[in-house]
Short mmCIF file of C-alpha atoms and ligand atoms in Angstrom, two decimals:
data_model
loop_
_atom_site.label_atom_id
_atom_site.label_comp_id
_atom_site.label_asym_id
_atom_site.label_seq_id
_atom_site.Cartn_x
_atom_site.Cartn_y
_atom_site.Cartn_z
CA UNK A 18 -5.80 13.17 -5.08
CA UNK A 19 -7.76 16.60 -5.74
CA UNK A 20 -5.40 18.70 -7.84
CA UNK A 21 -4.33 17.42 -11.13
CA UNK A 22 -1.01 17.53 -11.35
CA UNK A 23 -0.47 16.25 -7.61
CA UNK A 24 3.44 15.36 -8.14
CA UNK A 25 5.09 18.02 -10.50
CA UNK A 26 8.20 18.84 -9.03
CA UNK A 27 8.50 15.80 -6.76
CA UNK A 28 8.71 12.90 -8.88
CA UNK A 29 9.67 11.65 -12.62
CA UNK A 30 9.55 9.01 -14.35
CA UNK A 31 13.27 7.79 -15.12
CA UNK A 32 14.97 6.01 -18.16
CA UNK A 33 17.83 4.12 -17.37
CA UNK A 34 19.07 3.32 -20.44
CA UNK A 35 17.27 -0.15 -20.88
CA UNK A 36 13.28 -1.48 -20.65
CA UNK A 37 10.15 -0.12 -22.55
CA UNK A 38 10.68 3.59 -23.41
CA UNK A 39 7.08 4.11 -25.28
CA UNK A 40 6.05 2.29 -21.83
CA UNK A 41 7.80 4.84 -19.57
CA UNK A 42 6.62 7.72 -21.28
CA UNK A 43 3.55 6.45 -21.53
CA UNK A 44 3.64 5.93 -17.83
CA UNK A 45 5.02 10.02 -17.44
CA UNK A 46 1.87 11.37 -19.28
CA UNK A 47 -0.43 9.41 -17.21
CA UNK A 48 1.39 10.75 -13.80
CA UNK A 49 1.64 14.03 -15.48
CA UNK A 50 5.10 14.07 -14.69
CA UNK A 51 8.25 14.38 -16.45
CA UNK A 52 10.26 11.63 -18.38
CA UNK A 53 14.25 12.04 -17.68
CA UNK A 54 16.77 10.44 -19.08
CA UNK A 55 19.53 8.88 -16.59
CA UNK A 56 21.85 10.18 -19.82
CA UNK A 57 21.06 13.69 -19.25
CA UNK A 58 23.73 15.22 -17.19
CA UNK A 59 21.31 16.81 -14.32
CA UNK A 60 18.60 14.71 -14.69
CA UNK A 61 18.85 14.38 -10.90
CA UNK A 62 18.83 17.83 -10.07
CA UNK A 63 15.25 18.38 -10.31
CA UNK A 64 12.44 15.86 -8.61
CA UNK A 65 12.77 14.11 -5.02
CA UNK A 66 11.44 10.71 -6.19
CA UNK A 67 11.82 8.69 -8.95
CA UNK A 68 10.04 5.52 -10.58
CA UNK A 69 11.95 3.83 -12.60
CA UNK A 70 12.38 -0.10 -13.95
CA UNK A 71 14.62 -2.01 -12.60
CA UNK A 72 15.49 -6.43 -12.32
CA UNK A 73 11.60 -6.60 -14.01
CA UNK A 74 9.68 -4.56 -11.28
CA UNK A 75 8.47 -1.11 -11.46
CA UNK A 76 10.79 0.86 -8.41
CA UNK A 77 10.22 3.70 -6.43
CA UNK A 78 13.61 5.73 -5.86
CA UNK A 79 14.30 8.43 -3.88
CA UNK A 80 17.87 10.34 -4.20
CA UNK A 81 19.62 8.16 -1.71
CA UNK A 82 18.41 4.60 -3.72
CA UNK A 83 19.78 6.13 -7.31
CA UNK A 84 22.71 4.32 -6.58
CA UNK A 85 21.01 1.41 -4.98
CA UNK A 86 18.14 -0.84 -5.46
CA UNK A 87 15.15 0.87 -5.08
CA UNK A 88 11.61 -0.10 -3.64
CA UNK A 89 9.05 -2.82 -5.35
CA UNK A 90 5.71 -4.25 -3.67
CA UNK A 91 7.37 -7.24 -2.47
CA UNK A 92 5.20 -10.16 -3.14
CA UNK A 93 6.84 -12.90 -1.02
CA UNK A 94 5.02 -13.79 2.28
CA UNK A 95 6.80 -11.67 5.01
CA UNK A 96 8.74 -13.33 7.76
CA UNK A 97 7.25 -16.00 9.73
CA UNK A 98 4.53 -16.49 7.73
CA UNK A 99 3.72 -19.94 5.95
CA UNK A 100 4.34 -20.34 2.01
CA UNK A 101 1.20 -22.87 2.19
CA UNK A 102 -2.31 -21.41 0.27
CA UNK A 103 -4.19 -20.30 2.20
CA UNK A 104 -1.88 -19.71 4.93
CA UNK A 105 -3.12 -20.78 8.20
CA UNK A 106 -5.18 -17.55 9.60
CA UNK A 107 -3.63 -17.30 12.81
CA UNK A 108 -1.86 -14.24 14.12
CA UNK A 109 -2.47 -11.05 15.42
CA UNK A 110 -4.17 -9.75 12.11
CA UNK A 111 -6.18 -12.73 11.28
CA UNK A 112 -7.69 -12.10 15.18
CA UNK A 113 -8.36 -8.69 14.24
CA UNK A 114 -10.27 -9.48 10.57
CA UNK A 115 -12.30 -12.07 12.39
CA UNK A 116 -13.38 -15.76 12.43
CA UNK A 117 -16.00 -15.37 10.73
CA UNK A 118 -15.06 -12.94 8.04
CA UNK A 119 -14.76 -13.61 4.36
CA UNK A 120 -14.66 -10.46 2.30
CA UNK A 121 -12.46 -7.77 2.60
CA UNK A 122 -11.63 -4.00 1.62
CA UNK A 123 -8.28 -2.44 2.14
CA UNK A 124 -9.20 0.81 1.90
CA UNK A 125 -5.58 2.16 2.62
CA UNK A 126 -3.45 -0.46 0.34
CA UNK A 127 0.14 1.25 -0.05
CA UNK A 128 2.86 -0.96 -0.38
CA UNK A 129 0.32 -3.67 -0.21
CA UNK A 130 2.30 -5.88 2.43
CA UNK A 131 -0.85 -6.05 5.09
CA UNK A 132 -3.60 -6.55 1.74
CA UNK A 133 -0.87 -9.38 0.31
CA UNK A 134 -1.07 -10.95 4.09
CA UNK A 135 -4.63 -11.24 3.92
CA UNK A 136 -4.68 -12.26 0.41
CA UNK A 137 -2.84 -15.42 1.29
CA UNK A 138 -4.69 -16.64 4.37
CA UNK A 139 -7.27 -16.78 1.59
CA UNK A 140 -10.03 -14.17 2.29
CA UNK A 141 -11.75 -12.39 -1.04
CA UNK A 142 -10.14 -8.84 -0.73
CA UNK A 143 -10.70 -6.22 -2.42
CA UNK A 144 -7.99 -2.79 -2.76
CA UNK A 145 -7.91 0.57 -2.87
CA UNK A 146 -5.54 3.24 -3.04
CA UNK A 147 -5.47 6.76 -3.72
CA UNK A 148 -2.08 7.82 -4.68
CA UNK A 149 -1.59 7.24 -8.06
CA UNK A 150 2.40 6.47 -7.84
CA UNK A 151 1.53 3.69 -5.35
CA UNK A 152 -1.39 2.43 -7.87
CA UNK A 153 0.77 2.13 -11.15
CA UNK A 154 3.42 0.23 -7.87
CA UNK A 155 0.92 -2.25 -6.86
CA UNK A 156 -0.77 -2.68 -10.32
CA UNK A 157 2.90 -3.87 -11.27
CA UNK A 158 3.35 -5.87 -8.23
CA UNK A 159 -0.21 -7.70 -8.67
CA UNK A 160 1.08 -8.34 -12.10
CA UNK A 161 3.86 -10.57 -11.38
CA UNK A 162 1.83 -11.50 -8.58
CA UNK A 163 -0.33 -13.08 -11.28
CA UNK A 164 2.71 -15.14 -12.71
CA UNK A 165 3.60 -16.37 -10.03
CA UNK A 166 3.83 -20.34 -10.30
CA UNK A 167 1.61 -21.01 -7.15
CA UNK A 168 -1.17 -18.65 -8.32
CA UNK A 169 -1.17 -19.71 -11.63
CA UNK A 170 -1.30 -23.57 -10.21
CA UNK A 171 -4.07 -22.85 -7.87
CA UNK A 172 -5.89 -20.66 -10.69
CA UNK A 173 -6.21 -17.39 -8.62
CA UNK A 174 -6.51 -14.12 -9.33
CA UNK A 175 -4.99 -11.04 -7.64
CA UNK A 176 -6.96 -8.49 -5.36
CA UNK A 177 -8.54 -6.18 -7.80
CA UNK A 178 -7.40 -3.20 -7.14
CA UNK A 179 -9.52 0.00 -7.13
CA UNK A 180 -7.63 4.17 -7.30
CA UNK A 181 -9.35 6.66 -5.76
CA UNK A 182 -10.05 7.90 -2.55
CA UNK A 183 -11.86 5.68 -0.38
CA UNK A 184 -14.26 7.71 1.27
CA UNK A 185 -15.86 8.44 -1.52
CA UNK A 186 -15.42 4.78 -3.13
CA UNK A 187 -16.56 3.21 0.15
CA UNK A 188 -20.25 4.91 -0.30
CA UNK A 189 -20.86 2.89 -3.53
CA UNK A 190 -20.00 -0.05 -2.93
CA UNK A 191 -22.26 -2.70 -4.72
CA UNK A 192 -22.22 -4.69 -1.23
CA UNK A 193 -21.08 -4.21 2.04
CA UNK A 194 -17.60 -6.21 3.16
CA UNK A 195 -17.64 -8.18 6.20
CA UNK A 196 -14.58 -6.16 6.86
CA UNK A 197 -12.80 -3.05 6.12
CA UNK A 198 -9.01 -2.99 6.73
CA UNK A 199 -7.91 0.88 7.36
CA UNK A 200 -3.85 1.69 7.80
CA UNK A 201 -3.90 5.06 7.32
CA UNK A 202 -0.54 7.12 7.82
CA UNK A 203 -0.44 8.45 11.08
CA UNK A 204 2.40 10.94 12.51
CA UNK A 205 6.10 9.61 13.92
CA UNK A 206 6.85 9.42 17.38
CA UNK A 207 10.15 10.81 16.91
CA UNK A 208 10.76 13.49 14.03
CA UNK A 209 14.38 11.48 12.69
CA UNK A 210 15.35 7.92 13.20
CA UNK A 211 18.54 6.54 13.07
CA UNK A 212 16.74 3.12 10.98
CA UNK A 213 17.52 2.19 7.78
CA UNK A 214 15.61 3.59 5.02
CA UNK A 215 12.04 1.36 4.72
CA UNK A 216 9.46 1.48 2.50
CA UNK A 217 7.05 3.08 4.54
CA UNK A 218 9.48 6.24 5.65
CA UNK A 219 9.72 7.00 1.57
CA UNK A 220 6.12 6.49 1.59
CA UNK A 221 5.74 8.84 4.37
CA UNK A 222 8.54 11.29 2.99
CA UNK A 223 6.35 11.11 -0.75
CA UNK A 224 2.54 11.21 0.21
CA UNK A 225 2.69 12.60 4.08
CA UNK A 226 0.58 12.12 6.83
CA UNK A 227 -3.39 11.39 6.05
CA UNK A 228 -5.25 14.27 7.62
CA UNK A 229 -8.33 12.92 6.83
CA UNK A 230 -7.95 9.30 8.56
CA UNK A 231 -10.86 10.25 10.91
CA UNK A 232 -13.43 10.77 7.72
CA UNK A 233 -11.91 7.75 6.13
CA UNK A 234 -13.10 6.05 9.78
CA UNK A 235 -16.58 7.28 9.79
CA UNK A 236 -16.72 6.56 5.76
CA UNK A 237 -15.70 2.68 6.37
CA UNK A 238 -18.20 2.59 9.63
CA UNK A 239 -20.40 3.44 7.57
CA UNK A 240 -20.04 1.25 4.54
CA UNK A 241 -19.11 -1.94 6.49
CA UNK A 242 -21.62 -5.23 6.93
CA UNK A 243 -20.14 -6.30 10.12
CA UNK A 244 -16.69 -4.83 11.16
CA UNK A 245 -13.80 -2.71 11.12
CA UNK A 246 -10.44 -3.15 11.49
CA UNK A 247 -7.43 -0.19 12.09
CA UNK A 248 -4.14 -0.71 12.13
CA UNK A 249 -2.12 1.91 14.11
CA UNK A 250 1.47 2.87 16.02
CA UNK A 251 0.85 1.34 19.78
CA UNK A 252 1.28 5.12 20.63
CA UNK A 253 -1.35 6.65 18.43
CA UNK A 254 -4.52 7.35 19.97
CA UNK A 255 -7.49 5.38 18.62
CA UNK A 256 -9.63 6.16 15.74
CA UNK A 257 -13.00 5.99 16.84
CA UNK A 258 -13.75 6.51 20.84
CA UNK A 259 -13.96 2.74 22.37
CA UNK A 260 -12.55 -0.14 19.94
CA UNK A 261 -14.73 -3.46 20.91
CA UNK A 262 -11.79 -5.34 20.94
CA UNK A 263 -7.82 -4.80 20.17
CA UNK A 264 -5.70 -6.92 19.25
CA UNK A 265 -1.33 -6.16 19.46
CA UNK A 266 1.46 -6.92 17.21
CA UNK A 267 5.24 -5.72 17.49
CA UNK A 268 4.98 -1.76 18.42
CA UNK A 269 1.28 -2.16 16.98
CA UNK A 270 -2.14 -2.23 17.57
CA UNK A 271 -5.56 -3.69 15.59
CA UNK A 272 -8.01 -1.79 16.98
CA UNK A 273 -11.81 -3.30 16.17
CA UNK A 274 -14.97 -1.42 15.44
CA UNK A 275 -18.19 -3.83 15.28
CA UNK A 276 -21.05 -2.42 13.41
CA UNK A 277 -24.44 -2.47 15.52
C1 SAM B 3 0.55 3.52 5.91
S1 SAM B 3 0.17 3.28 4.22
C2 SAM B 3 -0.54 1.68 4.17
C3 SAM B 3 0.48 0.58 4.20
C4 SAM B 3 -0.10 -0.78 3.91
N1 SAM B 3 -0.98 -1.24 4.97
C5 SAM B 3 0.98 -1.80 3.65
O1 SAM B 3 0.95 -2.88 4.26
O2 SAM B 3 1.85 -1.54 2.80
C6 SAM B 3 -1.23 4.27 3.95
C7 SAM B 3 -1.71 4.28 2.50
O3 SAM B 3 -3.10 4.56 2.49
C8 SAM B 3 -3.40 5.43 1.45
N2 SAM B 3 -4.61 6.17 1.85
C9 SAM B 3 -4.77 6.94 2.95
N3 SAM B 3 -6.00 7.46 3.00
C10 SAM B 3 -6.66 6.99 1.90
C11 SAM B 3 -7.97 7.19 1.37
N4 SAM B 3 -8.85 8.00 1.97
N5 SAM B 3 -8.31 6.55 0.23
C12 SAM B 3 -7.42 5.74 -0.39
N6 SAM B 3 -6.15 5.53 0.03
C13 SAM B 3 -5.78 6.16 1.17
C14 SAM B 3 -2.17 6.33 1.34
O4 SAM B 3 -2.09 6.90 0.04
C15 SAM B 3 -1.05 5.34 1.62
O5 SAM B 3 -0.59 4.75 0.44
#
């Protein structure tokens, strides 16, 4: 993020009457955003998004999930995958990432649902993320991440997670990944949908599209030992001109990039 108060006007921090106050405010000077108190009688007149704590997690809200539950990084494995560590690395993603690969950068880590994925078929990934609301998100989800039973049993740690944008972050890396793992944000096919709200259409509806995706491409070509990996809508166009090889999932593509 360039400017330096990126979200005034869009988003406060929220105290519902119970958790950490001194943590939440704490939290609202580091965003540079306002604290508001669920109390006050408008404090819901002003900002589009809210974070806010709710059932132990750190939530993203948006007007519509006041009243509901609000949006966490989930940490269970997602639907048909195996609760087993590492999980088995089969699928359309693991074919993507590569046999061969061990180390990983997601250089794009939102909600951290495709970085989590990898993180349990057991490669050494590394995160980053630019958007500071989705950083102090994952930080929280890494953290009970880290207390989960099965981590703590099998002595892991989470990703580390890096903030900041990753084309510049990508040229200093110590050492090159085998991999680099790029989902950037890319438009809708269709400006309204009747689905229910998901994670990804508030993320959309906070951050917007990423008009730089094709820099981000050159920046992890660039910085990559051996491959990279994007992620797109089956209807986008690709990234780079000619993927080696690509790889499809449900209304999705993996698009590879081998390094000469
Ligand atoms: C579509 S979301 C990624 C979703 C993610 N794969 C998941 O499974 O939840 C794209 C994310 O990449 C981040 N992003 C885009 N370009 C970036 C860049 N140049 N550096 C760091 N983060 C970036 C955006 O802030 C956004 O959070």
């Amino acid at each position: 993020m360039s400017s330096a108060y990126p979200y005034t006007g869009k988003l406060a921090v929220l105290y519902q009457d119970h958790g950490d106050l001194p943590a939440l405010q704490q939290l609202a000077e580091q965003l540079h955003v306002p604290l508001r108190l669920s109390t006050q009688p408008d404090f819901d007149q002003h900002e589009a998004f809210f974070l806010c704590w709710r059932d132990g997690c750190l939530k993203l809200l948006d007007k519509e999930l006041l009243k509901k539950g609000g949006m966490a990084v989930d940490i269970e494995p997602r639907q048909g995958e195996q609760r087993s560590w590492p999980a088995p690395k089969d699928g359309a993603l693991a074919k993507a990432l590569g046999r061969k690969t061990q180390t990983v950068i997601d250089a794009t880590t939102g909600w951290g649902q495709d970085s989590l994925h990898i993180f349990r078929m057991g490669y050494a990934l590394r995160c980053i993320e630019r958007s500071p609301i989705m950083a102090v998100l994952l930080a929280d989800g890494f953290r009970r991440l880290a207390q989960a039973d099965w981590m703590q049993r099998l002595q892991l740690q989470p990703p580390s997670l890096l903030v900041g944008n990753a084309i510049e972050l990508l040229a200093s890396l110590p050492e090159p990944p085998d991999c680099i793992y790029l989902d950037p944000m890319f438009p809708p096919k269709r400006k309204k949908s009747a689905l229910a709200k998901k994670p990804m259409m508030v993320l959309r509806d906070l951050l917007g599209d990423d008009e730089d995706k094709d820099h981000l491409f050159a920046a992890a070509m660039q910085a990559t030992g051996k491959r990279v990996v994007v992620k797109c809508p089956d209807y986008a166009e690709s990234l780079g001109n000619k993927a080696n090889e690509v790889f499809y999932g449900k209304l999705l593509r993996y698009d590879v990039f081998l390094k000469n």
